[in-house]
């Protein structure tokens, strides 16, 4: 297959490019590097089956000009994903989730390509149902501090289904739950990066609120395997892909301190507005229809991730 990966220079997108290349697909990464890094794809820059184009997917003309030839699938991972990033880029985030998704859907339609939408557990908002199955409609503040991201992704899902129903476009929608691993940016503000960087530097770990809120963390290799299973399978989705292992932020902080051997203390900071109190994927659909489930538990995944951050900080 020849696959366009929008957001291919990001954390998840670059691992996805690697996995596609490893199985023999040709890959075109489309990225404007707003939150991604050329370094994430530097190791495949000379790969004969890899191309990288620098383009903003919101710019329909530039996107069309940048893409030619046969395209079998378009995978849309383009969007700021860390709260710190989307707070700083509210209008860009709404643009990429609306105009950007629409432009990529049009590319799919013109090329007769399968369209794959990377959505998020954030469509469930601060969930009142726990764990979250795909049938849960969510509890999102449409004007809150996180709304530029949550509503952009909800709109992307709706637009994807509208193309599917109106044009018969072959589509897939994944709802990705918190994913971590090498190539996260040390300063992206997400909890895993913050805690590991703080622990390695011997600085206090900043727990927001009382730290009893939960997340369920999936190691990037498991996540990418799930994305490919959905791409290749016959399920439209949405399908949750995440690791059901659920941890409080205090448990995560303790684990990071243990695994880094750090002497860092824990300090508490204000909880951001609308921060979800709990999050855990129900992955029954993924298990049943895709034969997928995660294999790497948090302790193991953190042990694989800490050396990457140590190298990034020059502490290895
Ligand atoms: P990331 O910020 O590392 O990657 C996003 C990539 O999209 C970056 O390379 C960025 O430069 C690119 N991008 C953003 N706007 C663009 C635009 N207008 N045109 C072209 N490229 C653009 O984030 P990530 O964690 O790798 O997330 C990738 C995708 O997965 C995002 O769509 C995100 O919403 C989704 N997701 C991620 C997680 C997670 O835990 N990492 C969870 C849920 C959903
Ligand atoms: N968080 C924290 N300390 C930090 C960064 C985040 O306690 O330094 C908390 C945050 O409030 C949230 C959880 O960790 O409850 C996950 O945050 P992240 O930004 O990684 O992802 P998301 O909120 O999008 O799930």
Short mmCIF file of C-alpha atoms and ligand atoms in Angstrom, two decimals:
data_model
loop_
_atom_site.label_atom_id
_atom_site.label_comp_id
_atom_site.label_asym_id
_atom_site.label_seq_id
_atom_site.Cartn_x
_atom_site.Cartn_y
_atom_site.Cartn_z
CA UNK A 1 0.00 0.00 0.00
CA UNK A 2 0.99 3.65 -0.37
CA UNK A 3 -0.15 5.37 2.82
CA UNK A 4 -0.32 9.08 3.60
CA UNK A 5 0.32 9.71 7.31
CA UNK A 6 -0.79 13.23 8.28
CA UNK A 7 1.11 14.12 11.45
CA UNK A 8 3.82 11.64 10.46
CA UNK A 9 6.57 13.60 12.21
CA UNK A 10 4.79 13.52 15.56
CA UNK A 11 5.25 11.11 18.43
CA UNK A 12 2.66 8.53 17.38
CA UNK A 13 2.78 9.30 13.65
CA UNK A 14 6.51 8.64 13.40
CA UNK A 15 6.15 5.23 15.08
CA UNK A 16 3.29 4.49 12.72
CA UNK A 17 5.50 5.40 9.73
CA UNK A 18 8.15 2.98 11.05
CA UNK A 19 5.61 0.17 11.41
CA UNK A 20 4.17 0.73 7.92
CA UNK A 21 7.66 0.77 6.36
CA UNK A 22 8.64 -2.35 8.32
CA UNK A 23 5.82 -4.32 6.75
CA UNK A 24 6.65 -3.12 3.24
CA UNK A 25 4.20 -0.25 2.72
CA UNK A 26 5.21 3.02 1.08
CA UNK A 27 4.71 6.06 3.29
CA UNK A 28 4.22 9.77 2.67
CA UNK A 29 4.46 11.80 5.88
CA UNK A 30 2.58 15.10 5.70
CA UNK A 31 3.40 17.46 8.55
CA UNK A 32 3.84 21.16 9.24
CA UNK A 33 6.07 20.43 12.27
CA UNK A 34 3.96 22.58 14.57
CA UNK A 35 4.34 20.05 17.40
CA UNK A 36 6.29 17.32 15.58
CA UNK A 37 10.00 17.23 14.91
CA UNK A 38 12.12 16.44 11.83
CA UNK A 39 14.29 14.39 14.22
CA UNK A 40 11.43 11.90 14.68
CA UNK A 41 11.67 10.86 11.01
CA UNK A 42 15.36 11.58 10.36
CA UNK A 43 16.23 7.86 10.59
CA UNK A 44 13.92 7.03 7.65
CA UNK A 45 14.68 10.12 5.55
CA UNK A 46 16.76 8.07 3.09
CA UNK A 47 14.46 5.03 3.09
CA UNK A 48 13.44 4.33 -0.54
CA UNK A 49 9.78 3.87 0.44
CA UNK A 50 9.55 7.03 2.57
CA UNK A 51 8.75 10.60 1.59
CA UNK A 52 8.20 13.60 3.83
CA UNK A 53 6.37 16.71 2.73
CA UNK A 54 6.11 19.83 4.84
CA UNK A 55 2.58 21.12 4.44
CA UNK A 56 -0.26 22.39 6.59
CA UNK A 57 -3.24 20.08 5.99
CA UNK A 58 -5.54 23.07 6.60
CA UNK A 59 -4.28 24.53 3.30
CA UNK A 60 -6.32 22.56 0.73
CA UNK A 61 -4.39 23.84 -2.30
CA UNK A 62 -0.97 23.12 -0.85
CA UNK A 63 -2.13 19.66 0.27
CA UNK A 64 -3.43 18.79 -3.20
CA UNK A 65 -0.22 20.05 -4.83
CA UNK A 66 1.90 18.04 -2.42
CA UNK A 67 0.20 14.69 -3.07
CA UNK A 68 0.21 12.85 -6.36
CA UNK A 69 0.27 9.26 -7.57
CA UNK A 70 -1.59 6.31 -6.19
CA UNK A 71 -2.80 6.54 -2.57
CA UNK A 72 -4.39 3.54 -0.84
CA UNK A 73 -4.94 4.97 2.62
CA UNK A 74 -4.91 8.34 4.37
CA UNK A 75 -4.27 8.23 8.11
CA UNK A 76 -5.11 11.48 9.89
CA UNK A 77 -3.03 11.98 13.02
CA UNK A 78 -2.45 15.69 12.42
CA UNK A 79 -3.37 17.69 15.53
CA UNK A 80 -1.75 19.06 18.61
CA UNK A 81 -2.42 16.38 21.21
CA UNK A 82 -0.91 17.50 24.49
CA UNK A 83 -3.09 19.86 26.59
CA UNK A 84 -0.15 22.27 26.86
CA UNK A 85 0.08 22.39 23.05
CA UNK A 86 -3.61 22.75 22.29
CA UNK A 87 -4.09 25.40 24.98
CA UNK A 88 -1.40 27.38 23.12
CA UNK A 89 -2.93 26.64 19.69
CA UNK A 90 -6.71 26.83 20.18
CA UNK A 91 -7.72 28.08 16.74
CA UNK A 92 -5.14 25.96 14.92
CA UNK A 93 -6.46 22.92 16.77
CA UNK A 94 -10.05 23.64 15.74
CA UNK A 95 -8.88 24.32 12.18
CA UNK A 96 -6.92 21.10 11.83
CA UNK A 97 -9.81 19.05 13.26
CA UNK A 98 -12.33 20.66 10.92
CA UNK A 99 -10.74 22.04 7.71
CA UNK A 100 -7.74 19.73 7.96
CA UNK A 101 -9.89 16.64 8.37
CA UNK A 102 -12.15 17.77 5.54
CA UNK A 103 -9.18 18.33 3.20
CA UNK A 104 -7.79 14.89 4.00
CA UNK A 105 -11.21 13.29 3.49
CA UNK A 106 -11.29 14.95 0.05
CA UNK A 107 -7.85 13.50 -0.73
CA UNK A 108 -9.22 10.07 0.20
CA UNK A 109 -12.30 10.56 -1.96
CA UNK A 110 -10.31 11.70 -5.00
CA UNK A 111 -7.88 8.82 -4.73
CA UNK A 112 -10.41 6.14 -3.73
CA UNK A 113 -8.35 5.64 -0.57
CA UNK A 114 -9.39 4.33 2.84
CA UNK A 115 -9.59 7.12 5.42
CA UNK A 116 -8.38 6.53 8.96
CA UNK A 117 -9.27 9.09 11.64
CA UNK A 118 -7.21 9.25 14.84
CA UNK A 119 -9.77 10.35 17.40
CA UNK A 120 -9.34 10.31 21.15
CA UNK A 121 -10.71 9.24 24.50
CA UNK A 122 -11.26 12.99 25.03
CA UNK A 123 -14.51 12.65 23.07
CA UNK A 124 -15.80 11.09 26.32
CA UNK A 125 -14.86 14.29 28.21
CA UNK A 126 -15.00 13.93 31.99
CA UNK A 127 -16.85 10.62 31.74
CA UNK A 128 -19.83 9.69 33.86
CA UNK A 129 -19.65 6.09 32.63
CA UNK A 130 -16.66 4.00 33.66
CA UNK A 131 -14.90 2.30 31.95
CA UNK A 132 -15.80 3.93 28.63
CA UNK A 133 -17.32 1.77 25.88
CA UNK A 134 -17.67 3.19 22.36
CA UNK A 135 -21.43 3.49 22.90
CA UNK A 136 -20.92 6.19 25.56
CA UNK A 137 -21.70 9.64 24.09
CA UNK A 138 -19.50 11.57 26.46
CA UNK A 139 -19.61 14.45 28.89
CA UNK A 140 -17.80 17.35 27.23
CA UNK A 141 -17.84 21.05 28.13
CA UNK A 142 -18.27 22.61 24.66
CA UNK A 143 -16.81 25.98 25.72
CA UNK A 144 -14.31 24.88 28.35
CA UNK A 145 -10.53 25.09 28.40
CA UNK A 146 -10.15 21.73 26.62
CA UNK A 147 -13.02 22.30 24.17
CA UNK A 148 -10.83 23.23 21.18
CA UNK A 149 -9.44 19.70 21.22
CA UNK A 150 -12.46 17.68 22.34
CA UNK A 151 -14.91 19.36 19.99
CA UNK A 152 -12.47 19.33 17.06
CA UNK A 153 -12.13 15.56 17.43
CA UNK A 154 -15.88 15.09 17.88
CA UNK A 155 -16.41 17.15 14.70
CA UNK A 156 -13.77 15.06 12.89
CA UNK A 157 -15.65 11.90 13.83
CA UNK A 158 -18.95 13.38 12.63
CA UNK A 159 -17.40 14.56 9.36
CA UNK A 160 -15.80 11.17 8.77
CA UNK A 161 -19.18 9.46 9.25
CA UNK A 162 -20.85 12.01 6.95
CA UNK A 163 -18.36 11.17 4.16
CA UNK A 164 -18.92 7.49 4.84
CA UNK A 165 -22.71 7.80 4.67
CA UNK A 166 -22.89 10.39 1.86
CA UNK A 167 -20.06 9.25 -0.42
CA UNK A 168 -19.66 5.63 0.65
CA UNK A 169 -16.06 6.42 1.65
CA UNK A 170 -14.28 3.51 3.31
CA UNK A 171 -13.43 4.84 6.78
CA UNK A 172 -11.96 3.80 10.13
CA UNK A 173 -12.19 5.73 13.41
CA UNK A 174 -9.97 4.95 16.38
CA UNK A 175 -10.33 6.45 19.84
CA UNK A 176 -6.82 6.52 21.22
CA UNK A 177 -6.29 6.51 25.00
CA UNK A 178 -3.21 8.06 26.69
CA UNK A 179 -0.16 6.68 24.90
CA UNK A 180 3.48 7.11 25.90
CA UNK A 181 6.95 6.08 24.82
CA UNK A 182 10.13 7.27 23.12
CA UNK A 183 9.87 10.40 20.91
CA UNK A 184 7.47 12.21 23.21
CA UNK A 185 8.85 15.70 23.57
CA UNK A 186 10.47 16.26 26.97
CA UNK A 187 8.63 19.58 27.31
CA UNK A 188 5.24 18.53 25.90
CA UNK A 189 3.63 18.93 29.32
CA UNK A 190 2.00 15.51 29.38
CA UNK A 191 2.13 13.67 32.66
CA UNK A 192 4.46 10.85 31.60
CA UNK A 193 7.00 13.21 30.06
CA UNK A 194 6.76 15.69 32.93
CA UNK A 195 7.20 13.08 35.66
CA UNK A 196 10.11 11.28 33.97
CA UNK A 197 11.95 14.52 33.15
CA UNK A 198 11.37 15.88 36.66
CA UNK A 199 12.51 12.63 38.28
CA UNK A 200 15.64 12.40 36.12
CA UNK A 201 16.56 15.99 36.94
CA UNK A 202 15.88 15.52 40.65
CA UNK A 203 13.15 18.15 40.54
CA UNK A 204 9.79 17.81 42.33
CA UNK A 205 7.12 15.82 40.46
CA UNK A 206 4.17 18.14 39.86
CA UNK A 207 0.93 16.28 40.66
CA UNK A 208 -2.09 18.33 39.59
CA UNK A 209 -4.93 18.37 42.12
CA UNK A 210 -4.95 15.62 44.76
CA UNK A 211 -3.52 13.11 42.26
CA UNK A 212 -6.40 10.67 42.69
CA UNK A 213 -7.61 11.21 39.09
CA UNK A 214 -6.89 8.20 36.89
CA UNK A 215 -5.57 7.50 33.40
CA UNK A 216 -4.88 4.25 31.56
CA UNK A 217 -1.54 4.34 29.77
CA UNK A 218 -0.73 2.41 26.60
CA UNK A 219 2.84 1.82 25.39
CA UNK A 220 3.37 3.16 21.88
CA UNK A 221 4.28 -0.20 20.28
CA UNK A 222 0.99 -1.72 21.50
CA UNK A 223 -0.94 1.33 20.32
CA UNK A 224 0.55 1.27 16.81
CA UNK A 225 -0.18 -2.47 16.49
CA UNK A 226 -3.81 -1.66 17.36
CA UNK A 227 -3.99 1.17 14.80
CA UNK A 228 -2.76 -1.16 12.05
CA UNK A 229 -5.20 -3.89 13.07
CA UNK A 230 -8.03 -1.39 12.70
CA UNK A 231 -6.68 -0.04 9.40
CA UNK A 232 -6.46 -3.56 7.95
CA UNK A 233 -9.71 -4.91 9.38
CA UNK A 234 -13.31 -4.50 8.26
CA UNK A 235 -14.63 -2.48 11.22
CA UNK A 236 -15.55 1.15 10.65
CA UNK A 237 -15.43 1.91 14.36
CA UNK A 238 -15.16 3.98 16.40
CA UNK A 239 -13.01 1.51 18.31
CA UNK A 240 -11.13 2.22 21.53
CA UNK A 241 -7.43 1.35 21.42
CA UNK A 242 -5.80 1.72 24.80
CA UNK A 243 -4.49 -0.21 27.78
CA UNK A 244 -7.14 -0.84 30.46
CA UNK A 245 -4.51 -0.80 33.25
CA UNK A 246 -5.76 2.18 35.28
CA UNK A 247 -3.56 4.24 37.63
CA UNK A 248 -3.94 7.33 39.77
CA UNK A 249 -1.43 10.11 39.09
CA UNK A 250 0.01 9.51 42.56
CA UNK A 251 0.59 5.85 41.67
CA UNK A 252 2.25 6.93 38.43
CA UNK A 253 4.48 9.40 40.29
CA UNK A 254 5.55 6.71 42.78
CA UNK A 255 6.32 4.26 39.96
CA UNK A 256 8.40 6.81 38.04
CA UNK A 257 10.34 7.70 41.20
CA UNK A 258 11.00 4.00 41.85
CA UNK A 259 12.08 3.18 38.29
CA UNK A 260 14.36 6.20 37.93
CA UNK A 261 15.80 5.76 41.43
CA UNK A 262 15.10 9.45 41.95
CA UNK A 263 15.06 11.31 45.26
CA UNK A 264 12.52 13.81 43.91
CA UNK A 265 9.64 14.79 46.20
CA UNK A 266 6.03 15.14 45.03
CA UNK A 267 4.42 18.59 45.02
CA UNK A 268 0.81 19.46 44.26
CA UNK A 269 -0.30 22.09 41.73
CA UNK A 270 -3.75 23.36 40.71
CA UNK A 271 -5.91 20.95 38.74
CA UNK A 272 -6.67 22.38 35.28
CA UNK A 273 -10.32 23.12 34.41
CA UNK A 274 -12.38 20.12 33.23
CA UNK A 275 -9.53 17.66 33.86
CA UNK A 276 -11.19 14.23 33.54
CA UNK A 277 -11.42 12.50 36.92
CA UNK A 278 -11.19 8.99 35.55
CA UNK A 279 -10.45 7.29 32.27
CA UNK A 280 -10.24 3.63 31.29
CA UNK A 281 -10.96 2.07 27.91
CA UNK A 282 -13.42 -0.76 27.49
CA UNK A 283 -11.57 -2.72 24.78
CA UNK A 284 -14.11 -5.48 24.25
CA UNK A 285 -14.64 -4.42 20.62
CA UNK A 286 -10.92 -4.35 19.84
CA UNK A 287 -10.42 -7.75 21.47
CA UNK A 288 -13.41 -9.29 19.71
CA UNK A 289 -13.21 -7.77 16.23
CA UNK A 290 -9.52 -7.00 15.82
CA UNK A 291 -8.00 -9.72 17.99
CA UNK A 292 -5.97 -6.92 19.59
CA UNK A 293 -4.98 -6.32 23.15
CA UNK A 294 -2.00 -4.59 24.74
CA UNK A 295 0.94 -6.67 25.93
CA UNK A 296 3.18 -4.18 27.71
CA UNK A 297 2.26 -3.22 31.27
CA UNK A 298 3.03 0.27 32.60
CA UNK A 299 6.10 -0.75 34.62
CA UNK A 300 7.63 -2.41 31.56
CA UNK A 301 6.73 0.46 29.19
CA UNK A 302 8.15 3.09 31.53
CA UNK A 303 11.38 1.10 31.77
CA UNK A 304 11.56 1.21 27.94
CA UNK A 305 10.84 4.97 27.91
CA UNK A 306 13.08 6.33 30.69
CA UNK A 307 16.37 5.71 28.77
CA UNK A 308 15.01 7.74 25.84
CA UNK A 309 14.32 10.74 28.08
CA UNK A 310 17.70 10.34 29.80
CA UNK A 311 19.37 10.53 26.37
CA UNK A 312 17.26 13.56 25.38
CA UNK A 313 18.37 15.33 28.57
CA UNK A 314 21.99 14.32 28.06
CA UNK A 315 21.93 12.27 31.26
CA UNK A 316 22.63 8.82 29.78
P1 LIG B 1 2.11 15.06 18.28
O1 LIG B 1 1.86 16.48 18.61
O2 LIG B 1 3.44 14.48 18.59
O3 LIG B 1 1.80 14.77 16.75
C1 LIG B 1 0.89 15.49 15.98
C2 LIG B 1 1.55 15.81 14.66
O4 LIG B 1 0.61 16.53 13.83
C3 LIG B 1 2.77 16.72 14.81
O5 LIG B 1 3.86 16.19 14.09
C4 LIG B 1 2.29 18.05 14.25
O6 LIG B 1 3.35 18.82 13.73
C5 LIG B 1 1.29 17.59 13.20
N1 LIG B 1 0.33 18.62 12.85
C6 LIG B 1 -0.46 19.35 13.68
N2 LIG B 1 -1.20 20.23 12.99
C7 LIG B 1 -0.90 20.04 11.68
C8 LIG B 1 -1.33 20.64 10.48
N3 LIG B 1 -2.24 21.64 10.48
N4 LIG B 1 -0.81 20.20 9.30
C9 LIG B 1 0.11 19.22 9.29
N5 LIG B 1 0.56 18.60 10.40
C10 LIG B 1 0.06 19.01 11.58
O7 LIG B 1 0.96 14.23 19.03
P2 LIG B 1 0.74 12.66 19.15
O8 LIG B 1 0.69 12.32 20.57
O9 LIG B 1 1.67 11.92 18.27
O10 LIG B 1 -0.74 12.51 18.58
C11 LIG B 1 -1.00 12.10 17.25
C12 LIG B 1 -2.49 11.99 17.03
O11 LIG B 1 -3.05 11.02 17.89
C13 LIG B 1 -3.23 13.30 17.29
O12 LIG B 1 -4.24 13.47 16.30
C14 LIG B 1 -3.86 13.07 18.64
O13 LIG B 1 -5.04 13.80 18.79
C15 LIG B 1 -4.11 11.58 18.64
N6 LIG B 1 -4.13 11.07 20.02
C16 LIG B 1 -2.95 10.93 20.71
C17 LIG B 1 -2.98 10.47 22.02
C18 LIG B 1 -1.72 10.26 22.83
O14 LIG B 1 -1.82 9.87 23.99
N7 LIG B 1 -0.53 10.47 22.29
C19 LIG B 1 -4.22 10.18 22.62
C20 LIG B 1 -5.38 10.38 21.90
C21 LIG B 1 -5.32 10.80 20.58
N1 LIG B 2 -0.87 15.88 35.26
C1 LIG B 2 -0.18 16.00 36.46
N2 LIG B 2 1.04 16.58 36.43
C2 LIG B 2 1.62 17.02 35.30
C3 LIG B 2 0.93 16.88 34.07
C4 LIG B 2 -0.32 16.30 34.11
O1 LIG B 2 -0.67 15.59 37.51
O2 LIG B 2 2.76 17.53 35.37
C5 LIG B 2 -2.19 15.22 35.29
C6 LIG B 2 -3.30 15.94 34.52
O3 LIG B 2 -3.92 16.91 35.35
C7 LIG B 2 -4.20 14.80 34.15
C8 LIG B 2 -3.26 13.61 33.97
O4 LIG B 2 -2.06 13.98 34.64
O5 LIG B 2 -5.08 14.51 35.23
C9 LIG B 2 -2.96 13.30 32.52
O6 LIG B 2 -2.52 14.49 31.91
P1 LIG B 2 -1.99 14.53 30.40
O7 LIG B 2 -1.81 15.98 30.07
O8 LIG B 2 -0.82 13.65 30.24
O9 LIG B 2 -3.13 13.87 29.53
P2 LIG B 2 -4.73 14.07 29.46
O10 LIG B 2 -5.19 15.00 30.54
O11 LIG B 2 -4.93 14.62 28.11
O12 LIG B 2 -5.26 12.71 29.65
#
